[in-house]
Amino acid sequence: MTKEADMPFAGFFGPLAYRIVLRAPHDAAAASPMPLDDDDLTCLDATITDINIKGSDPTLQVRAPDGMNWTVELGSHARNRALGLEGLALLPGDAVRVTGRPTHYLGETRIKALHLTIGQQSFDLDDNTDKAA
């Protein structure tokens, strides 16, 4: 006859499983993943590598001169449409200047664009302003 202590324990799984949120050390140490003051704004000169303006999450993929790939988070669809960004003829290889707040999530480098300059056209994507620059 075996005792209960000798029985193997399989652990909990399914709805009873012990689940925790895993965070990168950078995210765990930061109180807020997005810097909130204007001193933490970053200006990034880059080249467009992929365009996803009309997708579910409007973004641009860009490559900085140092070879780092960035995901540029754009405004909402309504904001992009009002600024004329959705109808803009963009091509991979176009130069872009992004001013915004950088974030880093588990190996992905992202920047929330507040101001975007493509060629000679400027777009103010900040939700607190109501006009294009």
PDB file of C-alpha atoms in Angstrom:
ATOM      1  CA  MET A   1       0.000   0.000   0.000  1.00  0.00           C
ATOM      2  CA  THR A   2       1.436   3.380  -0.970  1.00  0.00           C
ATOM      3  CA  LYS A   3       1.218   6.501   1.067  1.00  0.00           C
ATOM      4  CA  GLU A   4      -0.023   9.788  -0.329  1.00  0.00           C
ATOM      5  CA  ALA A   5       3.469  11.253   0.010  1.00  0.00           C
ATOM      6  CA  ASP A   6       4.771   8.681  -2.468  1.00  0.00           C
ATOM      7  CA  MET A   7       2.240   9.640  -5.121  1.00  0.00           C
ATOM      8  CA  PRO A   8       3.480  11.945  -7.885  1.00  0.00           C
ATOM      9  CA  PHE A   9       1.949  15.398  -8.046  1.00  0.00           C
ATOM     10  CA  ALA A  10       1.034  16.647 -11.519  1.00  0.00           C
ATOM     11  CA  GLY A  11       0.361  20.267 -10.542  1.00  0.00           C
ATOM     12  CA  PHE A  12      -2.541  22.448 -11.478  1.00  0.00           C
ATOM     13  CA  PHE A  13      -3.511  23.079 -15.060  1.00  0.00           C
ATOM     14  CA  GLY A  14      -6.389  24.662 -16.918  1.00  0.00           C
ATOM     15  CA  PRO A  15      -8.486  27.207 -15.001  1.00  0.00           C
ATOM     16  CA  LEU A  16      -6.800  26.223 -11.708  1.00  0.00           C
ATOM     17  CA  ALA A  17      -3.266  26.928 -12.980  1.00  0.00           C
ATOM     18  CA  TYR A  18      -1.159  29.495 -11.189  1.00  0.00           C
ATOM     19  CA  ARG A  19      -0.604  32.241 -13.742  1.00  0.00           C
ATOM     20  CA  ILE A  20       1.515  35.354 -13.390  1.00  0.00           C
ATOM     21  CA  VAL A  21       2.294  38.163 -15.794  1.00  0.00           C
ATOM     22  CA  LEU A  22       5.864  38.047 -17.040  1.00  0.00           C
ATOM     23  CA  ARG A  23       7.515  41.392 -17.657  1.00  0.00           C
ATOM     24  CA  ALA A  24      10.877  42.409 -18.991  1.00  0.00           C
ATOM     25  CA  PRO A  25      13.179  43.893 -16.312  1.00  0.00           C
ATOM     26  CA  HIS A  26      12.856  47.314 -17.972  1.00  0.00           C
ATOM     27  CA  ASP A  27       9.057  47.223 -17.733  1.00  0.00           C
ATOM     28  CA  ALA A  28       9.022  45.924 -14.175  1.00  0.00           C
ATOM     29  CA  ALA A  29      11.323  48.693 -12.952  1.00  0.00           C
ATOM     30  CA  ALA A  30       9.405  51.486 -14.660  1.00  0.00           C
ATOM     31  CA  ALA A  31       6.343  52.935 -12.983  1.00  0.00           C
ATOM     32  CA  SER A  32       4.987  53.969 -16.390  1.00  0.00           C
ATOM     33  CA  PRO A  33       6.148  52.467 -19.700  1.00  0.00           C
ATOM     34  CA  MET A  34       5.510  55.798 -21.447  1.00  0.00           C
ATOM     35  CA  PRO A  35       7.585  58.831 -20.423  1.00  0.00           C
ATOM     36  CA  LEU A  36       5.199  61.678 -19.705  1.00  0.00           C
ATOM     37  CA  ASP A  37       7.289  64.867 -19.854  1.00  0.00           C
ATOM     38  CA  ASP A  38       8.529  66.650 -22.970  1.00  0.00           C
ATOM     39  CA  ASP A  39      12.174  66.091 -22.004  1.00  0.00           C
ATOM     40  CA  ASP A  40      11.798  62.395 -22.854  1.00  0.00           C
ATOM     41  CA  LEU A  41      10.720  62.972 -26.474  1.00  0.00           C
ATOM     42  CA  THR A  42      12.899  61.337 -29.103  1.00  0.00           C
ATOM     43  CA  CYS A  43      13.508  62.552 -32.653  1.00  0.00           C
ATOM     44  CA  LEU A  44      14.190  59.678 -35.037  1.00  0.00           C
ATOM     45  CA  ASP A  45      15.344  60.071 -38.654  1.00  0.00           C
ATOM     46  CA  ALA A  46      14.689  56.786 -40.438  1.00  0.00           C
ATOM     47  CA  THR A  47      13.708  55.013 -43.649  1.00  0.00           C
ATOM     48  CA  ILE A  48      10.309  53.334 -44.101  1.00  0.00           C
ATOM     49  CA  THR A  49      10.540  49.553 -44.503  1.00  0.00           C
ATOM     50  CA  ASP A  50       6.865  48.536 -44.175  1.00  0.00           C
ATOM     51  CA  ILE A  51       3.541  50.397 -44.195  1.00  0.00           C
ATOM     52  CA  ASN A  52       0.448  49.356 -42.213  1.00  0.00           C
ATOM     53  CA  ILE A  53      -1.600  52.559 -41.990  1.00  0.00           C
ATOM     54  CA  LYS A  54      -4.964  50.983 -42.833  1.00  0.00           C
ATOM     55  CA  GLY A  55      -4.505  47.883 -40.655  1.00  0.00           C
ATOM     56  CA  SER A  56      -6.148  47.249 -37.306  1.00  0.00           C
ATOM     57  CA  ASP A  57      -3.221  48.966 -35.533  1.00  0.00           C
ATOM     58  CA  PRO A  58      -1.933  51.843 -37.712  1.00  0.00           C
ATOM     59  CA  THR A  59       1.863  51.562 -37.738  1.00  0.00           C
ATOM     60  CA  LEU A  60       4.945  52.153 -39.836  1.00  0.00           C
ATOM     61  CA  GLN A  61       8.028  49.962 -39.686  1.00  0.00           C
ATOM     62  CA  VAL A  62      11.186  52.029 -40.062  1.00  0.00           C
ATOM     63  CA  ARG A  63      14.947  51.462 -39.915  1.00  0.00           C
ATOM     64  CA  ALA A  64      17.213  54.004 -38.220  1.00  0.00           C
ATOM     65  CA  PRO A  65      20.688  54.822 -39.611  1.00  0.00           C
ATOM     66  CA  ASP A  66      22.270  52.616 -36.907  1.00  0.00           C
ATOM     67  CA  GLY A  67      20.341  49.594 -38.269  1.00  0.00           C
ATOM     68  CA  MET A  68      17.789  49.436 -35.425  1.00  0.00           C
ATOM     69  CA  ASN A  69      14.243  48.578 -36.536  1.00  0.00           C
ATOM     70  CA  TRP A  70      11.434  50.623 -34.959  1.00  0.00           C
ATOM     71  CA  THR A  71       7.650  50.286 -34.969  1.00  0.00           C
ATOM     72  CA  VAL A  72       6.055  53.735 -35.225  1.00  0.00           C
ATOM     73  CA  GLU A  73       2.601  53.836 -33.624  1.00  0.00           C
ATOM     74  CA  LEU A  74       0.408  56.315 -35.498  1.00  0.00           C
ATOM     75  CA  GLY A  75      -2.847  57.987 -34.439  1.00  0.00           C
ATOM     76  CA  SER A  76      -6.320  56.530 -34.695  1.00  0.00           C
ATOM     77  CA  HIS A  77      -7.873  55.816 -38.079  1.00  0.00           C
ATOM     78  CA  ALA A  78     -10.124  58.882 -37.792  1.00  0.00           C
ATOM     79  CA  ARG A  79      -7.156  61.107 -36.918  1.00  0.00           C
ATOM     80  CA  ASN A  80      -5.003  59.691 -39.736  1.00  0.00           C
ATOM     81  CA  ARG A  81      -7.853  60.151 -42.231  1.00  0.00           C
ATOM     82  CA  ALA A  82      -8.484  63.748 -41.096  1.00  0.00           C
ATOM     83  CA  LEU A  83      -4.787  64.591 -41.540  1.00  0.00           C
ATOM     84  CA  GLY A  84      -4.650  62.959 -44.978  1.00  0.00           C
ATOM     85  CA  LEU A  85      -2.183  60.307 -43.864  1.00  0.00           C
ATOM     86  CA  GLU A  86      -4.264  57.332 -45.054  1.00  0.00           C
ATOM     87  CA  GLY A  87      -4.437  58.629 -48.623  1.00  0.00           C
ATOM     88  CA  LEU A  88      -0.744  59.527 -48.785  1.00  0.00           C
ATOM     89  CA  ALA A  89       1.337  57.654 -51.366  1.00  0.00           C
ATOM     90  CA  LEU A  90       4.056  56.117 -49.190  1.00  0.00           C
ATOM     91  CA  LEU A  91       6.688  53.704 -50.428  1.00  0.00           C
ATOM     92  CA  PRO A  92       9.319  51.661 -48.631  1.00  0.00           C
ATOM     93  CA  GLY A  93      12.551  53.631 -48.811  1.00  0.00           C
ATOM     94  CA  ASP A  94      10.940  57.022 -48.136  1.00  0.00           C
ATOM     95  CA  ALA A  95      12.686  59.141 -45.522  1.00  0.00           C
ATOM     96  CA  VAL A  96      10.695  59.943 -42.390  1.00  0.00           C
ATOM     97  CA  ARG A  97      11.313  61.971 -39.236  1.00  0.00           C
ATOM     98  CA  VAL A  98       9.380  60.883 -36.144  1.00  0.00           C
ATOM     99  CA  THR A  99       9.117  62.817 -32.897  1.00  0.00           C
ATOM    100  CA  GLY A 100       7.536  60.901 -30.066  1.00  0.00           C
ATOM    101  CA  ARG A 101       7.833  58.839 -26.913  1.00  0.00           C
ATOM    102  CA  PRO A 102       9.841  55.623 -27.155  1.00  0.00           C
ATOM    103  CA  THR A 103       8.731  52.397 -25.457  1.00  0.00           C
ATOM    104  CA  HIS A 104      10.382  48.995 -25.280  1.00  0.00           C
ATOM    105  CA  TYR A 105       8.366  45.798 -24.893  1.00  0.00           C
ATOM    106  CA  LEU A 106      10.112  42.411 -24.794  1.00  0.00           C
ATOM    107  CA  GLY A 107      12.624  42.986 -27.578  1.00  0.00           C
ATOM    108  CA  GLU A 108      10.456  45.267 -29.700  1.00  0.00           C
ATOM    109  CA  THR A 109      11.426  48.916 -30.022  1.00  0.00           C
ATOM    110  CA  ARG A 110       8.386  51.168 -30.504  1.00  0.00           C
ATOM    111  CA  ILE A 111       7.790  54.884 -30.619  1.00  0.00           C
ATOM    112  CA  LYS A 112       4.405  56.584 -30.196  1.00  0.00           C
ATOM    113  CA  ALA A 113       4.489  59.296 -32.862  1.00  0.00           C
ATOM    114  CA  LEU A 114       3.407  62.767 -31.804  1.00  0.00           C
ATOM    115  CA  HIS A 115       4.782  64.486 -34.909  1.00  0.00           C
ATOM    116  CA  LEU A 116       5.621  62.900 -38.259  1.00  0.00           C
ATOM    117  CA  THR A 117       7.419  64.460 -41.241  1.00  0.00           C
ATOM    118  CA  ILE A 118       7.478  62.618 -44.556  1.00  0.00           C
ATOM    119  CA  GLY A 119       9.255  64.512 -47.326  1.00  0.00           C
ATOM    120  CA  GLN A 120       7.959  68.096 -47.147  1.00  0.00           C
ATOM    121  CA  GLN A 121       4.676  67.174 -45.391  1.00  0.00           C
ATOM    122  CA  SER A 122       4.255  67.408 -41.625  1.00  0.00           C
ATOM    123  CA  PHE A 123       1.568  65.684 -39.571  1.00  0.00           C
ATOM    124  CA  ASP A 124       0.757  66.475 -35.955  1.00  0.00           C
ATOM    125  CA  LEU A 125      -0.551  63.186 -34.518  1.00  0.00           C
ATOM    126  CA  ASP A 126      -0.873  64.373 -30.925  1.00  0.00           C
ATOM    127  CA  ASP A 127      -4.466  63.852 -29.777  1.00  0.00           C
ATOM    128  CA  ASN A 128      -4.363  67.121 -27.818  1.00  0.00           C
ATOM    129  CA  THR A 129      -4.072  69.251 -30.958  1.00  0.00           C
ATOM    130  CA  ASP A 130      -6.738  69.593 -33.605  1.00  0.00           C
ATOM    131  CA  LYS A 131      -4.846  70.678 -36.716  1.00  0.00           C
ATOM    132  CA  ALA A 132      -2.102  69.444 -39.021  1.00  0.00           C
ATOM    133  CA  ALA A 133       1.208  71.270 -38.797  1.00  0.00           C
TER     134      ALA A 133
END
